[in-house]
Short mmCIF file of C-alpha atoms in Angstrom, two decimals:
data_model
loop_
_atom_site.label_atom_id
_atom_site.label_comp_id
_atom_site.label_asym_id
_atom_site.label_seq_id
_atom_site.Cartn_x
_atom_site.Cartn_y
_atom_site.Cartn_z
CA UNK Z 10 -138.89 11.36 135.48
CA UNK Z 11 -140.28 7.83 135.42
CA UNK Z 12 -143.80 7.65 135.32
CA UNK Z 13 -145.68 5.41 137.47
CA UNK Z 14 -146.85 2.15 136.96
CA UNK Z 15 -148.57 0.65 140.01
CA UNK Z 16 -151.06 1.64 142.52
CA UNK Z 17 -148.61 2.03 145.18
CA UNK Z 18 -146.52 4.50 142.54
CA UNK Z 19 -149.66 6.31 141.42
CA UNK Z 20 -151.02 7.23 145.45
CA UNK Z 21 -147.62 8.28 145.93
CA UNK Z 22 -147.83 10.98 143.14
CA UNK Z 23 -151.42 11.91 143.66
CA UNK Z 24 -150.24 12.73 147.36
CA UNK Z 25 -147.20 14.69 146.20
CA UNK Z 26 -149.22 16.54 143.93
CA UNK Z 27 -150.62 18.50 146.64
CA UNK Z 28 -146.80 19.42 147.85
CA UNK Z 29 -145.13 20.12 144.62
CA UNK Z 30 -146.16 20.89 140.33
CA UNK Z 31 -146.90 17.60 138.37
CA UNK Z 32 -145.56 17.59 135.19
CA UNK Z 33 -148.07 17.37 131.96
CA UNK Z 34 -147.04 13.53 131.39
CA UNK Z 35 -147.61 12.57 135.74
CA UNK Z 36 -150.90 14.28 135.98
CA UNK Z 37 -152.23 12.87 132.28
CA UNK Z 38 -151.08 9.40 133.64
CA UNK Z 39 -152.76 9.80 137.08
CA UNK Z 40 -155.97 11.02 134.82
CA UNK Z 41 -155.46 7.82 132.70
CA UNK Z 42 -155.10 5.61 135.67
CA UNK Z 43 -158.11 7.09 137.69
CA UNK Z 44 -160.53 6.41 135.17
CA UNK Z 45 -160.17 2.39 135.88
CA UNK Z 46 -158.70 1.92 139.36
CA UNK Z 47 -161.01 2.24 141.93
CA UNK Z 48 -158.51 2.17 144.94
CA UNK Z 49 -156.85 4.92 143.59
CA UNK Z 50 -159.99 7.11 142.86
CA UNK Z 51 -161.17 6.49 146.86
CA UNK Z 52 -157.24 7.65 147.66
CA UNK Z 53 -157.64 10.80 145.18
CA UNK Z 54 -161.11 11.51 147.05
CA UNK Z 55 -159.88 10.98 150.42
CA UNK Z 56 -156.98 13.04 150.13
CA UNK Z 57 -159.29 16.14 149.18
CA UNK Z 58 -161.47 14.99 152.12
CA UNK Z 59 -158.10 15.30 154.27
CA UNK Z 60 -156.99 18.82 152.73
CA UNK Z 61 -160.29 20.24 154.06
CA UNK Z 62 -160.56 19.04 157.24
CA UNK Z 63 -156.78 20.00 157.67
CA UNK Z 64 -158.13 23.68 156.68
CA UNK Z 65 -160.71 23.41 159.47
CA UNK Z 66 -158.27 21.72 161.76
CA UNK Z 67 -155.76 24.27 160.87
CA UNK Z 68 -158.55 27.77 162.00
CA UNK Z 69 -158.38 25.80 165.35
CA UNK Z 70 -162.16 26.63 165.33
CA UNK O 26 -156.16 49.85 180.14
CA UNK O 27 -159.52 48.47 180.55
CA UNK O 28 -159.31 46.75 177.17
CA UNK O 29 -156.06 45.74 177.80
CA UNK O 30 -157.48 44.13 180.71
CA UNK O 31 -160.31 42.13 178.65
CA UNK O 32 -157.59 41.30 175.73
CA UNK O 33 -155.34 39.52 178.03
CA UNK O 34 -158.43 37.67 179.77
CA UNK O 35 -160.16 36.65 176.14
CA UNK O 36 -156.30 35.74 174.91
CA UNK O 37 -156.09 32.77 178.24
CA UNK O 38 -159.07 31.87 177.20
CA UNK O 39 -157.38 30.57 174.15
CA UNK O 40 -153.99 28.90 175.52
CA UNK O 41 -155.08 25.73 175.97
CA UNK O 42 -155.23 25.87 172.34
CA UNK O 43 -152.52 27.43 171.03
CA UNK O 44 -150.83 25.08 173.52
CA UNK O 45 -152.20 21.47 171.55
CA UNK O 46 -150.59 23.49 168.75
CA UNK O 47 -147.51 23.71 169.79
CA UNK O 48 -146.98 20.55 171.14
CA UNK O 49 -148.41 18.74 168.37
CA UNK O 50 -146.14 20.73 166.11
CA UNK O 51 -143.04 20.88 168.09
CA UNK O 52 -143.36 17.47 170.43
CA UNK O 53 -141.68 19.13 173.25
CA UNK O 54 -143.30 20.16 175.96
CA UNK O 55 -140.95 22.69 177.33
CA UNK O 56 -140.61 24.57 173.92
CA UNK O 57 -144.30 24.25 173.37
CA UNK O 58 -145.03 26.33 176.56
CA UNK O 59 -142.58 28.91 175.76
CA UNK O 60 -143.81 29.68 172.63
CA UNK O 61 -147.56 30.25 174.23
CA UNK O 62 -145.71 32.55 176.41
CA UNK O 63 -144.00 34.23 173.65
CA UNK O 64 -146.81 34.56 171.96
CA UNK O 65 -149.23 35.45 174.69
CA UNK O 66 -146.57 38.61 175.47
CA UNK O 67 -146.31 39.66 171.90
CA UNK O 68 -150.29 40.35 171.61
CA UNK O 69 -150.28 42.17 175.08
CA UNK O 70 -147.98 44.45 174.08
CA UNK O 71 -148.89 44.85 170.65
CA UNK O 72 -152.95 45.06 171.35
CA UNK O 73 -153.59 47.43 168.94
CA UNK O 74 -152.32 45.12 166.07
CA UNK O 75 -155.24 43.12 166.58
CA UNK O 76 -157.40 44.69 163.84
CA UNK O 77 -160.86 42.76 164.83
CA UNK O 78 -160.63 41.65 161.29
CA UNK O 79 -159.92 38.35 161.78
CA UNK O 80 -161.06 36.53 165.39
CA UNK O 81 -158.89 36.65 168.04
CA UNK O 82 -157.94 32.84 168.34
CA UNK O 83 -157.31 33.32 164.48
CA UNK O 84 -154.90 36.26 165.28
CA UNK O 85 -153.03 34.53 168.06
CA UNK O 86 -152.45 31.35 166.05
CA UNK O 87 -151.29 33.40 163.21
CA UNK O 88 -148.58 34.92 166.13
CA UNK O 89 -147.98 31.94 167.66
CA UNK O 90 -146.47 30.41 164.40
CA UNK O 91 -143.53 32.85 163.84
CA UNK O 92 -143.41 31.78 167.24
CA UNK O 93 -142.88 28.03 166.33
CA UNK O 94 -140.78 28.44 163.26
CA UNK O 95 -138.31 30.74 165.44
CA UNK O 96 -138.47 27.91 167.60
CA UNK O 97 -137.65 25.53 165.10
CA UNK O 98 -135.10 27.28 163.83
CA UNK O 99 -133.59 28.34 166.82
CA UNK O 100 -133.17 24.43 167.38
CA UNK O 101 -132.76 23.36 164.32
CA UNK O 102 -129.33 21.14 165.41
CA UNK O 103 -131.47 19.04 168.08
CA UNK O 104 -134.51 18.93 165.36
CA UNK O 105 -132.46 17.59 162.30
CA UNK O 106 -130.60 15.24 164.95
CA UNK O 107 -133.76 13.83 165.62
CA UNK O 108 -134.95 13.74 161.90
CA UNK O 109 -135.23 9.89 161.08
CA UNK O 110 -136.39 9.26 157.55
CA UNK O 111 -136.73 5.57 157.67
CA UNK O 112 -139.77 5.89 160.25
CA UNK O 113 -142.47 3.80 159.55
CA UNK O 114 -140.99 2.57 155.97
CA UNK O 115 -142.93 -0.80 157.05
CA UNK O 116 -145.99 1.15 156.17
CA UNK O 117 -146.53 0.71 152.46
CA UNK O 118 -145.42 -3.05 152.77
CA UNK O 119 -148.24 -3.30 155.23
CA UNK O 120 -150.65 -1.18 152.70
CA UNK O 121 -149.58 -2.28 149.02
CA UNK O 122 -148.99 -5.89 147.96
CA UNK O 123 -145.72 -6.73 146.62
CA UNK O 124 -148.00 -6.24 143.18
CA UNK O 125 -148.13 -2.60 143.91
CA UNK O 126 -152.06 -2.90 143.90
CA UNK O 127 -153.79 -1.84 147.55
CA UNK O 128 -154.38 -4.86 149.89
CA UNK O 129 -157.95 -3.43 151.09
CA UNK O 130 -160.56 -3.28 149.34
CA UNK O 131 -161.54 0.75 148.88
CA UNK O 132 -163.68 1.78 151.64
CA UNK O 133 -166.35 4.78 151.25
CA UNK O 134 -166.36 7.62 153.45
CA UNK O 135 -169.65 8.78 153.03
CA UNK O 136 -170.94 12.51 153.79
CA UNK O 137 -167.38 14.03 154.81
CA UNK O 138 -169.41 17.28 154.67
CA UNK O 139 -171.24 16.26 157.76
CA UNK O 140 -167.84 15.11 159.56
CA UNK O 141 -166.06 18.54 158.79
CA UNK O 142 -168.07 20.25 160.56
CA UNK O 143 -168.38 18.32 163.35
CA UNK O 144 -165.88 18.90 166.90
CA UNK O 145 -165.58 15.33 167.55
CA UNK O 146 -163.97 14.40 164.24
CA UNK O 147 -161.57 17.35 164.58
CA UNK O 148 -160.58 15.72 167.61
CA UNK O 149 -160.01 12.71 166.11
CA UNK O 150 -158.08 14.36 163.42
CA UNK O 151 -155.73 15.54 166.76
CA UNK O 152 -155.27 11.93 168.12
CA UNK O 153 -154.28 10.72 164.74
CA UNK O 154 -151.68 13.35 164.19
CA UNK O 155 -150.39 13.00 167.69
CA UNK O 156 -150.10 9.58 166.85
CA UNK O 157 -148.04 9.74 163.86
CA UNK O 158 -144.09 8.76 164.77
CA UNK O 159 -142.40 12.27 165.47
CA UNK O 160 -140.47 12.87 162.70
CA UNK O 161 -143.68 12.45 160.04
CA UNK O 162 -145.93 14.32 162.63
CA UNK O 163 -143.72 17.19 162.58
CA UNK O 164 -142.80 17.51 158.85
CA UNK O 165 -146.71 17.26 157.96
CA UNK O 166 -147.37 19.62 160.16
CA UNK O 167 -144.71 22.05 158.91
CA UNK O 168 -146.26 21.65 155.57
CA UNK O 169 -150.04 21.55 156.67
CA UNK O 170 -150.32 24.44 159.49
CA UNK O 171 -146.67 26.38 159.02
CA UNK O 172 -147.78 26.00 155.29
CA UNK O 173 -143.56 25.77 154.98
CA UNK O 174 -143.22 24.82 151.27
CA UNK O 175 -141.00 22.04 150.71
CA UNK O 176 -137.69 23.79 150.11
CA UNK O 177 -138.56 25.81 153.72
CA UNK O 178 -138.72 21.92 155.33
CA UNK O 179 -135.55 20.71 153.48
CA UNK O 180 -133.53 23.74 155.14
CA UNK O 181 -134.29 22.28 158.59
CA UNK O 182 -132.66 18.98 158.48
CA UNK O 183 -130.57 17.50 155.89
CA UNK O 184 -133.21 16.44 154.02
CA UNK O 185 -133.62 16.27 150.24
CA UNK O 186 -137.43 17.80 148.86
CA UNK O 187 -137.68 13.89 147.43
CA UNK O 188 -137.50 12.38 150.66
CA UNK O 189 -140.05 15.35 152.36
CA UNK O 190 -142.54 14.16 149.77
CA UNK O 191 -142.25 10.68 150.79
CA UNK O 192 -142.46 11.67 154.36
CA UNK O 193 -145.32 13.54 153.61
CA UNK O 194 -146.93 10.68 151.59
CA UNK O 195 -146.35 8.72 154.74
CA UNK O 196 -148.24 11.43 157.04
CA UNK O 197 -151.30 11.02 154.67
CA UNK O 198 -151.32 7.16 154.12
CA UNK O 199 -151.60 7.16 158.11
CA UNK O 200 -154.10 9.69 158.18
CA UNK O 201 -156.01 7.92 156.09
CA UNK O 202 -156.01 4.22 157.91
CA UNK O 203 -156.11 6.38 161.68
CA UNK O 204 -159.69 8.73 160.41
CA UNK O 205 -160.89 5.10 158.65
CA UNK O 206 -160.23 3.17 161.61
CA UNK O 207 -161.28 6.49 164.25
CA UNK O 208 -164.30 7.82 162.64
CA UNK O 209 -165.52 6.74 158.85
CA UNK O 210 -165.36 2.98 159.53
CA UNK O 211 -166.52 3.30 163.33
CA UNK O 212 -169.46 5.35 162.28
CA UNK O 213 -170.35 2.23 159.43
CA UNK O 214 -170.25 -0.19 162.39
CA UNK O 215 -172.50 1.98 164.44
CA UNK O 216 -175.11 2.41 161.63
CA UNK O 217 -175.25 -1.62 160.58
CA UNK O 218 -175.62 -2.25 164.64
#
């Protein structure tokens, strides 16, 4: 599988991440990546943000 | 018979609901209201399979989506015909420069603690996914509230599991802009005013 390269490639696997198992080699580079972009890093933490509230959403309390 | 009685009137109590549920899930109003009904039958005559363990809201949604994925399935010819994987493929263009790097600069969502538990921003959370174009809307939520694992999705319409991740992807890139736009970046405004 081709690893990504560029922003747009790297939100794309941090979101599928959550959908299916990242391979060794995607979720070192996503590791790699997160340490300098900081557009990617507010993605990763909004997506966790957005599994939560789903989880509330989802108890329809 | 009297608790029978006090089931059925707590269960109303919670249609309106199990009914946003529906729709929001299935986008058709007719099918939405049958499955309520559905559902609303199967716990009256089944009352004593509601343990108390859980709430009762918690125990009807929990009926109500068999309910939906019968539904689904029971359609599933008019669903996949109405499948259309190139919605909103504008949507990265409009996000990502042709660099691959995001055109906005990051924004902060500050205290999401304080929004989760708050009823207004889980109604937000409801306009934006009634917003999202109906295939996306319905494939996140068969992934987010069926929790239907991505093989489960592809089965509906002829779909391969790469191009449910990408729809999926899509679902959360909106998300993202429609809770920025709807709450987090509102809420900055307010406090600067």
């Amino acid at each position: 599988m081709k690893l990504p390269e560029t922003c747009r490639e790297h939100a794309a696997l941090i979101s599928s991440g959550q959908d299916r198992e990242l391979s060794a080699a995607e979720r070192a580079a996503i590791h790699v990546h997160l340490l300098t972009c900081y557009g990617c890093s507010a993605w990763n933490k909004h997506m966790s943000v957005m599994q939560s509230t789903m989880a509330r959403w989802r108890s329809g309390e | 018979m009297a608790q029978t009685a006090g089931l059925a009137a707590d269960a109303a109590a919670s249609r309106s609901c199990l009914l946003r549920f529906a729709r929001l899930q299935l986008r058709n109003d007719t099918w939405a209201e049958d499955v309520v009904s559905e559902t609303m039958l199967a716990a009256l005559e089944k009352p004593d399979s509601f343990g108390g363990k859980s709430s009762l809201k918690t125990w009807l949604v929990g009926i109500l989506k068999f309910k939906v994925i019968d539904c689904i399935r029971t359609h599933s010819r008019e669903v996949a015909s109405s499948v259309n994987c190139d919605e909103d493929t504008e949507l990265e263009e409009l996000l990502f420069a042709p660099d691959g790097h995001f055109r906005a600069d990051a924004y902060e969502w500050p205290n999401p603690e304080q929004s989760l538990n708050s009823k207004q921003f889980l109604a937000v959370m409801d306009v934006c996914i009634d917003e999202m174009p109906p295939t996306i809307g319905r494939v996140f939520l068969m992934r987010e509230w069926v929790d239907f694992m991505t093989n489960e999705i592809c089965k509906q319409p002829s779909v391969s599991s790469s191009t449910v991740w990408v729809l999926l992807h899509r679902a959360r890139l909106r998300l993202r802009e429609c809770l920025q736009q709807k709450w987090f970046g509102a809420r900055e405004q307010g406090h600067t005013a």
